[in-house]
Amino acid sequence: MSRSAHPAGPRHADVLPEGHYSAPPADLNALDPKVWARTVARDDDGVVTVGGVDVLTLAEQHGTPAYILDEADFRDRARAWRTAFGADADVFYAGKAFLSRAVVRWLHEEGLNLDVCSGGELATALSAGMPADRIAFHGNNKSTVEIERAVDAGVGRIVLDSFQEIVRVAHIAQSRGKRQRVQIRVTVGVEAHTHEFIATAHEDQKFGIPLAGGQAAEAVRRALQLDGLELIGIHSHIGSQIFDMSGFEVAAHRVVGLLKDIRDEHGVELPEIDLGGGLGIAYTSDDDPREPHEIAKALTEIVTRECESARLRTPRISVEPGRAIVGPTAFTLYEVGTVKPLDGLRTYVSVDGGMSDNIRTALYDAEYSVALVSRVSDAAPMPARVVGKHCESGDIVVKDAFLPADLAPGDLIAVPATGAYCRSMASNYNHVLRPPVVVVHEGESRVVVRRETEEDLLRLDVG
Ligand code: LLP
C-alpha cells in the first residue's frame, strides 16, 4: 500500500471491450454519493475516509478484504424509513440482507422491527435483545423446531407460506395453549422488473399461496377456523431491486381485493397488510432509487385508495426493506494483488477476495462500480474487470469498470453498495476465509463480525 502514484503501465485499450462500458467517467477520483455511504470522502492526501477513518488505517488495523459499514449512514436510513411511514405503520428490516447483533441493537434503538427467515436469524435477533413481539418470522419451509422456538419466544407474527404450515403452526401454538398471530403470504401474479431469480410474486415459484384459483381464499378459510391462530393480515412480496412502483400498485389492488372477499365471506376485516420489501438501490451511477418518504407516500396512497373503493377500513401497513437500508451503507475494501493487461481486451485486476464475499455478480449478473481508494491518480481510465482469487473463471466482482491505468499491486480498491446480500451470502469456497464486518463511526472503527480464521475452518472439519 502506498500513497504515491505508481508508474503508468501499457494497458490503455483504445477500443472499448464488449460489456456494459459507456464513456469513461470524467473524473475517476470522484466518488458518486449515490453509490457510496454518506460519510465517504477523500482527505487532503486523496485517501478515502469513511466515518472519519481512512482506508489505509482500516486496512492496516483490520486487514483486507473487509466489509466497511458506516453506522451513521445505517442509522440515518433506518430512521428515514421509520419517520416516512410514521406511527400508523411498521417497518420490518429484512435481516437476510445483513444481520449482526450490532445491527439488531441499532434497529431496536431506531424503532424498527425485524423480519427473520431462519432459526439462525431468530437466535441472532433474540440474543441482541430485539423484543420478540417486534419480530416477524418468514420462510417457505420453517422446521418444526424453528416454529416451536418462534412460538415459545412470542414472535409478533409468523408469515404462513403453505397449507401444511397453517396446520403445523396452529398445532404447535395450540399445544402450548397459545394463539399465534399470523399473516398469510400470497402470490399476486405480479412480475416485478428484476432478475428472474429474485422476482417472487409471479406464480411459478416456491413462495406464498397463489391468489389465482382461489387458493389464498381457501388458506384464509382454514386459518380462520383454527384456534391456535390469530389471522392478522395478508402478506405480499413481489421481488427485489425494484424501482418502478407500478408492481406494488397491482399487488396492493389484488391484496385489498382479497381483504374485501374475506370481509364479504367471513364478516371479518383483517387489520394488517404487509407489502414486503424489494426497493432498489443505486449500485452504479445509472440507478435512480426513490427516497423512503416518496415510497411511503406512494404505498400509503395506493392502499388507502384501494380500501376506500372497496369500502374497507384502511389496514395498518407494514413493509420489509432490507437492501434499501443496509445496501448503500457499506463497501468492500480489497487490496490489488495482480494486474494483468490483455491486449485489445481489458485489464484483469485480481483482488484478495472474490465470489466468496460477493456472489451477486456471478449469480445475478449484478453490476457494481469500483474506485481506487488508497490514493488519487491522474492516469488515463483503463477498461478493467475486477476478479477474485477463486479457482473459477466466473469469479468476477465488477464486470465492466474503469480504473486508472497506473493501478498496481498494493493499491486499495473498494466496491461500494455491498452492504446487502454480500456478507450474508458469503461462502468458504476454496476454503477462503470470510471477511470481517468493520463498523466505522465518528473517527473510530470496530469489528462487529470478526474475520474467519483457519481454526474456524478446521473446527468444523471434525475428521
Ligand atoms: N421480505 C421478504 C418476504 C423477502 O423475501 C425479502 C427478500 C425482503 C423482504 C427484503 O427484500 P429487499 O428489500 O432486501 O430487496 N439475494 C438477492 C435478494 C434476495 C431477496 C430475498 N427476499 C440479492 O442479492 O439481490
Coordinates of C-alpha atoms and ligand atoms in Angstrom, one line a residue:
M1 CA 0.0 0.0 0.0
S2 CA 1.3 3.4 -0.8
R3 CA 0.1 6.9 -1.1
S4 CA 2.3 7.6 -4.0
A5 CA 1.3 7.1 -7.7
H6 CA 2.8 4.2 -9.5
P7 CA 4.4 4.4 -12.9
A8 CA 1.9 4.1 -15.8
G9 CA 1.7 0.6 -17.4
P10 CA 0.9 -0.1 -21.1
R11 CA -2.7 -1.0 -20.5
H12 CA -4.9 1.5 -22.0
A13 CA -7.3 0.0 -24.6
D14 CA -8.2 2.4 -27.4
V15 CA -11.3 0.4 -28.3
L16 CA -13.7 -0.4 -25.5
P17 CA -14.2 -4.1 -24.9
E18 CA -17.6 -5.8 -25.0
G19 CA -19.8 -5.3 -22.0
H20 CA -21.6 -2.5 -20.2
Y21 CA -19.0 0.1 -20.8
S22 CA -20.2 3.6 -21.5
A23 CA -17.8 6.5 -21.9
P24 CA -15.2 6.7 -19.2
P25 CA -16.2 8.9 -16.2
A26 CA -14.9 12.5 -16.4
D27 CA -13.1 12.1 -13.1
L28 CA -12.0 8.7 -11.9
N29 CA -11.2 10.0 -8.5
A30 CA -14.8 11.3 -7.9
L31 CA -17.0 9.3 -5.6
D32 CA -20.6 9.4 -6.6
P33 CA -22.7 10.0 -3.4
K34 CA -25.4 7.9 -4.9
V35 CA -23.4 4.7 -4.6
W36 CA -21.1 5.4 -1.6
A37 CA -22.0 5.5 2.1
R38 CA -22.8 9.0 3.2
T39 CA -19.7 9.8 5.3
V40 CA -17.3 8.7 2.5
A41 CA -15.0 11.5 1.3
R42 CA -11.3 11.9 0.3
D43 CA -8.9 13.5 2.7
D44 CA -6.3 16.1 1.7
D45 CA -3.9 13.4 0.5
G46 CA -6.6 11.9 -1.7
V47 CA -7.1 8.9 0.6
V48 CA -10.7 7.8 1.1
T49 CA -12.2 8.1 4.6
V50 CA -15.4 6.8 6.0
G51 CA -16.9 7.6 9.4
G52 CA -13.8 9.7 9.9
V53 CA -11.4 6.8 9.4
D54 CA -9.1 6.5 6.4
V55 CA -8.9 3.3 4.4
L56 CA -5.1 2.9 4.9
T57 CA -5.7 2.8 8.7
L58 CA -8.7 0.4 8.2
A59 CA -6.6 -2.0 6.0
E60 CA -3.7 -1.8 8.5
Q61 CA -5.9 -2.5 11.6
H62 CA -8.3 -5.0 10.2
G63 CA -6.7 -6.4 7.0
T64 CA -8.3 -6.9 3.6
P65 CA -10.7 -7.9 2.3
A66 CA -13.1 -6.3 4.7
Y67 CA -16.7 -5.0 4.6
I68 CA -16.6 -1.5 6.0
L69 CA -20.0 -0.3 7.3
D70 CA -20.9 3.3 8.1
E71 CA -23.0 3.2 11.3
A72 CA -24.3 6.8 11.0
D73 CA -25.5 6.1 7.5
F74 CA -27.2 2.9 8.6
R75 CA -29.0 4.7 11.4
D76 CA -30.0 7.6 9.1
R77 CA -31.5 5.3 6.6
A78 CA -33.3 3.2 9.2
R79 CA -34.7 6.3 10.8
A80 CA -35.7 7.8 7.4
W81 CA -37.8 4.7 6.8
R82 CA -39.3 4.8 10.2
T83 CA -40.2 8.5 10.0
A84 CA -41.5 8.2 6.5
F85 CA -44.0 5.5 7.5
G86 CA -44.9 7.1 10.8
A87 CA -46.7 5.8 13.8
D88 CA -49.5 4.1 11.9
A89 CA -47.3 1.7 10.0
D90 CA -44.4 -0.7 10.8
V91 CA -41.0 -1.1 9.2
F92 CA -39.5 -4.5 9.5
Y93 CA -35.9 -4.6 8.5
A94 CA -35.2 -7.7 6.4
G95 CA -32.4 -9.4 8.3
K96 CA -31.5 -11.6 5.3
A97 CA -29.8 -8.6 3.7
F98 CA -27.3 -8.4 6.6
L99 CA -27.7 -9.3 10.2
S100 CA -25.5 -9.0 13.2
R101 CA -26.0 -8.2 16.8
A102 CA -24.9 -4.6 16.4
V103 CA -27.4 -4.2 13.6
V104 CA -30.2 -5.6 15.8
R105 CA -29.3 -3.1 18.5
W106 CA -29.4 -0.2 16.1
L107 CA -32.7 -1.2 14.7
H108 CA -34.1 -1.6 18.2
E109 CA -32.9 1.9 19.1
E110 CA -34.2 3.4 15.9
G111 CA -37.7 1.9 16.5
L112 CA -37.7 -0.6 13.6
N113 CA -39.0 -4.2 13.7
L114 CA -37.2 -7.2 12.3
D115 CA -38.0 -9.8 9.7
V116 CA -36.1 -13.1 10.2
C117 CA -36.3 -16.1 8.0
S118 CA -34.4 -18.9 9.8
G119 CA -33.7 -20.2 13.3
G120 CA -30.2 -18.6 13.0
E121 CA -31.6 -15.2 12.3
L122 CA -34.1 -15.5 15.1
A123 CA -31.4 -16.5 17.5
T124 CA -29.3 -13.5 16.5
A125 CA -32.2 -11.2 16.9
L126 CA -33.2 -12.5 20.3
S127 CA -29.6 -12.7 21.6
A128 CA -29.2 -9.0 20.9
G129 CA -32.3 -8.0 22.7
M130 CA -34.9 -7.4 20.0
P131 CA -38.2 -7.8 21.7
A132 CA -39.9 -10.9 20.3
D133 CA -43.2 -9.1 19.6
R134 CA -41.3 -6.9 17.1
I135 CA -40.1 -9.9 15.1
A136 CA -41.8 -11.4 12.1
F137 CA -40.8 -15.0 11.1
H138 CA -40.7 -15.9 7.4
G139 CA -39.8 -18.8 5.3
N140 CA -41.3 -21.3 2.9
N141 CA -40.2 -24.4 4.9
K142 CA -39.7 -23.5 8.6
S143 CA -38.8 -26.6 10.6
T144 CA -40.9 -27.7 13.5
V145 CA -38.1 -26.8 15.8
E146 CA -37.9 -23.3 14.3
I147 CA -41.7 -22.8 14.6
E148 CA -41.6 -24.1 18.3
R149 CA -38.8 -21.6 19.1
A150 CA -40.7 -18.7 17.4
V151 CA -43.9 -19.5 19.2
D152 CA -42.2 -20.0 22.6
A153 CA -40.3 -16.8 22.2
G154 CA -43.6 -15.0 21.4
V155 CA -42.8 -13.6 18.0
G156 CA -45.1 -10.9 16.8
R157 CA -46.1 -12.7 13.7
I158 CA -45.4 -15.8 11.7
V159 CA -45.9 -15.5 8.0
L160 CA -47.5 -18.6 6.8
D161 CA -46.4 -19.9 3.4
S162 CA -48.2 -23.2 2.7
F163 CA -51.3 -25.2 3.7
Q164 CA -49.1 -27.6 5.7
E165 CA -47.6 -24.7 7.6
I166 CA -51.1 -23.4 8.6
V167 CA -51.8 -26.7 10.3
R168 CA -48.3 -27.0 11.8
V169 CA -48.2 -23.6 13.4
A170 CA -51.7 -23.9 14.6
H171 CA -50.9 -27.3 16.2
I172 CA -47.7 -26.1 17.9
A173 CA -49.4 -22.9 19.2
Q174 CA -52.4 -24.8 20.5
S175 CA -50.2 -27.5 22.2
R176 CA -48.8 -24.6 24.2
G177 CA -52.1 -23.0 25.0
K178 CA -51.3 -20.1 22.7
R179 CA -52.9 -18.2 19.9
Q180 CA -50.1 -17.2 17.4
R181 CA -50.5 -14.1 15.4
V182 CA -50.0 -14.9 11.7
Q183 CA -50.2 -13.5 8.3
I184 CA -50.7 -15.5 5.1
R185 CA -48.2 -14.8 2.3
V186 CA -49.9 -14.7 -1.1
T187 CA -48.6 -14.5 -4.6
V188 CA -50.4 -11.9 -6.5
G189 CA -49.2 -12.7 -10.0
V190 CA -47.1 -9.6 -10.4
E191 CA -43.8 -9.9 -12.3
A192 CA -41.6 -7.3 -10.8
H193 CA -39.0 -5.7 -13.1
T194 CA -36.0 -7.5 -11.8
H195 CA -33.8 -10.5 -12.4
E196 CA -35.7 -13.8 -12.7
F197 CA -34.1 -15.4 -9.6
I198 CA -35.1 -12.5 -7.3
A199 CA -38.6 -12.0 -8.5
T200 CA -41.1 -13.7 -6.2
A201 CA -44.7 -12.8 -6.9
H202 CA -45.2 -14.5 -10.2
E203 CA -47.0 -17.8 -9.7
D204 CA -44.4 -20.3 -11.0
Q205 CA -42.2 -20.2 -7.9
K206 CA -41.9 -21.6 -4.4
F207 CA -43.1 -18.7 -2.2
G208 CA -46.6 -17.9 -1.0
I209 CA -50.0 -19.2 -1.8
P210 CA -51.5 -18.1 -5.2
L211 CA -54.4 -15.7 -5.2
A212 CA -55.3 -17.3 -8.5
G213 CA -57.7 -20.2 -8.5
G214 CA -59.0 -19.3 -5.0
Q215 CA -56.1 -21.0 -3.1
A216 CA -55.3 -18.0 -1.0
A217 CA -59.0 -17.6 -0.1
E218 CA -59.0 -21.3 0.9
A219 CA -55.9 -20.8 3.1
V220 CA -57.7 -17.9 4.9
R221 CA -60.8 -20.1 5.4
R222 CA -58.7 -22.7 7.1
A223 CA -56.6 -20.3 9.2
L224 CA -59.8 -18.6 10.5
Q225 CA -61.1 -22.0 11.7
L226 CA -58.0 -22.9 13.8
D227 CA -58.0 -22.0 17.5
G228 CA -54.2 -21.8 17.6
L229 CA -54.1 -19.0 15.0
E230 CA -55.0 -15.3 15.1
L231 CA -55.0 -14.2 11.4
I232 CA -54.0 -10.6 11.5
G233 CA -53.4 -9.9 7.8
I234 CA -52.1 -10.7 4.3
H235 CA -48.6 -10.5 3.1
S236 CA -47.2 -9.9 -0.4
H237 CA -43.6 -9.6 -1.5
I238 CA -43.2 -9.0 -5.2
G239 CA -39.4 -9.1 -5.8
S240 CA -36.1 -7.3 -5.3
Q241 CA -34.2 -4.3 -6.6
I242 CA -37.4 -2.7 -7.9
F243 CA -37.6 0.9 -8.9
D244 CA -41.0 1.0 -10.6
M245 CA -43.9 1.4 -8.1
S246 CA -46.5 0.0 -10.5
G247 CA -45.8 -3.6 -9.4
F248 CA -46.8 -2.5 -5.8
E249 CA -49.8 -0.8 -7.2
V250 CA -51.1 -4.0 -8.8
A251 CA -50.1 -6.1 -5.7
A252 CA -52.0 -3.7 -3.3
H253 CA -55.0 -3.8 -5.6
R254 CA -55.1 -7.6 -5.5
V255 CA -54.4 -8.0 -1.8
V256 CA -57.1 -5.5 -1.0
G257 CA -59.4 -7.4 -3.3
L258 CA -58.8 -10.5 -1.1
L259 CA -59.4 -8.5 2.1
K260 CA -62.8 -7.5 0.6
D261 CA -63.6 -11.1 -0.3
I262 CA -62.7 -12.1 3.3
R263 CA -65.0 -9.4 4.7
D264 CA -67.8 -10.5 2.4
E265 CA -67.4 -14.2 3.2
H266 CA -66.5 -14.1 6.8
G267 CA -67.6 -10.7 8.1
V268 CA -64.0 -10.1 9.2
E269 CA -61.9 -7.1 8.3
L270 CA -58.2 -8.1 8.7
P271 CA -56.3 -5.3 10.4
E272 CA -52.9 -5.6 8.6
I273 CA -51.4 -5.7 5.2
D274 CA -47.7 -6.2 4.5
L275 CA -46.3 -5.2 1.2
G276 CA -42.8 -6.8 1.7
G277 CA -39.5 -5.3 0.6
G278 CA -37.7 -5.1 -2.6
L279 CA -37.0 -1.4 -3.1
G280 CA -34.0 -0.8 -5.3
I281 CA -30.7 1.0 -4.5
A282 CA -28.0 2.5 -6.7
Y283 CA -25.3 0.0 -7.5
T284 CA -23.9 2.3 -10.2
S285 CA -24.5 5.9 -11.2
D286 CA -27.1 4.8 -13.7
D287 CA -29.6 3.7 -11.0
D288 CA -32.1 6.2 -9.5
P289 CA -33.7 4.9 -6.4
R290 CA -36.6 6.6 -4.6
E291 CA -36.4 8.2 -1.2
P292 CA -38.2 6.4 1.7
H293 CA -40.7 9.3 2.1
E294 CA -41.7 9.0 -1.6
I295 CA -42.1 5.3 -1.3
A296 CA -44.1 5.6 1.9
K297 CA -46.4 8.3 0.4
A298 CA -46.9 6.2 -2.8
L299 CA -47.7 2.9 -0.9
T300 CA -50.0 4.6 1.7
E301 CA -51.9 6.4 -1.1
I302 CA -52.3 3.2 -3.1
V303 CA -53.6 1.1 -0.1
T304 CA -55.9 3.9 1.1
R305 CA -57.4 4.4 -2.3
E306 CA -57.9 0.7 -2.9
C307 CA -59.6 0.4 0.5
E308 CA -61.8 3.3 0.0
S309 CA -63.1 1.9 -3.2
A310 CA -63.6 -1.5 -1.6
R311 CA -65.3 0.3 1.4
L312 CA -62.8 -1.2 3.8
R313 CA -61.1 0.3 6.8
T314 CA -57.5 1.0 5.8
P315 CA -55.4 -1.7 7.4
R316 CA -52.1 -1.0 9.2
I317 CA -49.4 -1.2 6.6
S318 CA -46.0 -2.8 7.1
V319 CA -43.0 -3.0 4.8
E320 CA -39.8 -5.0 4.9
P321 CA -36.9 -3.2 3.3
G322 CA -33.5 -4.9 3.7
R323 CA -31.3 -3.8 0.8
A324 CA -32.6 -0.2 0.8
I325 CA -31.4 0.3 4.4
V326 CA -28.1 -1.6 4.6
G327 CA -27.1 -1.9 0.9
P328 CA -25.6 1.6 0.4
T329 CA -24.0 1.8 3.9
A330 CA -21.1 -0.5 3.3
F331 CA -18.3 -1.1 0.8
T332 CA -15.8 -3.9 0.4
L333 CA -12.2 -2.9 0.8
Y334 CA -9.8 -5.1 -1.3
E335 CA -6.0 -5.0 -1.9
V336 CA -5.0 -5.4 -5.5
G337 CA -2.8 -8.5 -5.9
T338 CA -2.1 -8.7 -9.6
V339 CA -2.8 -6.6 -12.7
K340 CA -3.0 -8.4 -16.0
P341 CA -3.5 -6.4 -19.2
L342 CA -4.9 -8.4 -22.1
D343 CA -4.1 -6.8 -25.3
G344 CA -7.1 -5.4 -27.1
L345 CA -9.4 -6.7 -24.4
R346 CA -9.2 -5.3 -20.9
T347 CA -7.1 -5.5 -17.8
Y348 CA -7.9 -8.1 -15.2
V349 CA -7.4 -6.8 -11.7
S350 CA -7.2 -9.5 -9.1
V351 CA -8.2 -8.8 -5.5
D352 CA -7.7 -10.7 -2.3
G353 CA -11.4 -11.8 -2.1
G354 CA -14.0 -12.5 -4.8
M355 CA -17.1 -14.6 -5.3
S356 CA -16.9 -15.9 -1.7
D357 CA -17.5 -12.4 -0.4
N358 CA -19.7 -11.2 -3.3
I359 CA -21.6 -13.8 -5.2
R360 CA -24.1 -11.4 -6.7
T361 CA -22.1 -10.7 -9.8
A362 CA -21.8 -14.4 -10.7
L363 CA -25.3 -15.3 -9.6
Y364 CA -27.4 -12.4 -10.8
D365 CA -25.1 -10.7 -13.3
A366 CA -25.2 -7.8 -10.9
E367 CA -23.5 -4.6 -11.7
Y368 CA -21.2 -2.8 -9.4
S369 CA -18.8 0.1 -9.5
V370 CA -15.3 0.3 -8.1
A371 CA -12.7 3.0 -7.2
L372 CA -9.1 3.3 -6.3
V373 CA -9.3 4.5 -2.7
S374 CA -5.8 4.5 -1.2
R375 CA -4.7 7.4 -3.4
V376 CA -5.8 9.6 -6.3
S377 CA -4.5 9.1 -9.7
D378 CA -4.4 11.3 -12.8
A379 CA -3.6 8.4 -15.1
A380 CA -5.9 7.6 -18.0
P381 CA -9.0 5.4 -17.5
M382 CA -8.3 1.8 -18.2
P383 CA -11.1 -0.7 -19.0
A384 CA -10.9 -3.2 -16.3
R385 CA -12.5 -6.3 -14.8
V386 CA -12.2 -6.8 -11.0
V387 CA -11.8 -10.5 -10.3
G388 CA -11.3 -12.6 -7.2
K389 CA -8.8 -15.3 -6.2
H390 CA -11.0 -18.3 -6.6
C391 CA -10.4 -21.2 -9.0
E392 CA -13.2 -20.3 -11.3
S393 CA -13.3 -18.0 -14.3
G394 CA -16.8 -16.7 -13.3
D395 CA -15.2 -15.3 -10.2
I396 CA -15.9 -11.7 -11.1
V397 CA -16.6 -8.9 -8.7
V398 CA -17.0 -6.0 -11.0
K399 CA -17.5 -6.9 -14.6
D400 CA -17.0 -3.7 -16.5
A401 CA -15.3 -0.8 -14.9
F402 CA -12.7 1.9 -15.4
L403 CA -9.7 2.1 -13.1
P404 CA -6.7 4.3 -13.5
A405 CA -4.1 2.9 -15.9
D406 CA -1.4 3.2 -13.2
L407 CA -3.2 0.8 -10.9
A408 CA -0.6 -1.5 -9.2
P409 CA -0.3 -4.4 -6.7
G410 CA -0.7 -3.0 -3.2
D411 CA -3.3 -0.4 -4.2
L412 CA -6.5 -0.5 -2.3
I413 CA -9.7 -0.5 -4.3
A414 CA -13.3 -0.5 -2.9
V415 CA -16.6 -1.7 -4.3
P416 CA -19.5 0.4 -2.9
A417 CA -23.1 -0.7 -2.1
T418 CA -22.1 -4.2 -0.8
G419 CA -24.0 -3.9 2.5
A420 CA -26.8 -6.1 1.4
Y421 CA -26.6 -9.8 0.4
C422 CA -22.8 -9.9 0.3
R423 CA -21.7 -10.9 3.8
S424 CA -25.0 -12.6 4.3
M425 CA -24.4 -14.8 1.2
A426 CA -20.7 -15.2 1.7
S427 CA -19.2 -18.7 1.4
N428 CA -16.0 -20.5 2.2
Y429 CA -15.4 -21.6 -1.4
N430 CA -11.9 -22.7 -1.9
H431 CA -11.6 -22.5 1.9
V432 CA -11.2 -18.8 1.6
L433 CA -11.9 -17.1 4.9
R434 CA -14.9 -14.9 5.1
P435 CA -14.0 -11.2 5.7
P436 CA -14.9 -9.2 8.8
V437 CA -17.5 -6.5 9.1
V438 CA -15.9 -3.4 10.4
V439 CA -18.1 -0.6 11.6
V440 CA -16.9 3.0 11.4
H441 CA -18.4 5.8 13.4
E442 CA -17.1 9.2 14.4
G443 CA -13.5 8.5 13.9
E444 CA -13.4 5.0 15.4
S445 CA -13.5 1.6 13.8
R446 CA -14.6 -1.6 15.5
V447 CA -15.1 -5.2 14.3
V448 CA -18.7 -6.4 14.7
V449 CA -18.3 -9.7 12.8
R450 CA -14.7 -10.9 13.0
R451 CA -12.7 -12.4 10.2
E452 CA -12.9 -16.1 9.9
T453 CA -9.7 -18.0 10.7
E454 CA -8.2 -21.3 9.7
E455 CA -9.0 -22.5 13.2
D456 CA -12.7 -21.8 12.4
L457 CA -12.5 -23.9 9.3
L458 CA -10.7 -26.7 11.0
R459 CA -13.1 -26.7 14.0
L460 CA -15.9 -27.6 11.7
D461 CA -13.9 -30.4 10.0
V462 CA -14.1 -33.0 12.7
G463 CA -12.1 -35.6 10.8
Ligands
LLP1 N1 -39.4 -9.5 2.7 C1 -39.4 -10.7 2.1 C2 -40.5 -11.6 2.4 C3 -38.3 -11.1 1.3 O1 -38.3 -12.3 0.8 C4 -37.3 -10.2 1.1 C5 -36.2 -10.6 0.3 C6 -37.3 -9.0 1.7 C7 -38.4 -8.6 2.5 C8 -36.2 -8.0 1.5 O2 -36.0 -7.6 0.2 P1 -35.0 -6.3 -0.1 O3 -35.7 -5.1 0.4 O4 -33.8 -6.6 0.7 O5 -34.8 -6.4 -1.5 N2 -30.1 -12.4 -2.6 C9 -30.8 -11.5 -3.5 C10 -32.0 -10.9 -2.9 C11 -33.0 -12.0 -2.3 C12 -34.1 -11.3 -1.6 C13 -34.9 -12.3 -0.9 N3 -36.0 -11.8 -0.2 C14 -29.9 -10.4 -4.0 O6 -28.7 -10.4 -3.6 O7 -30.3 -9.5 -4.7

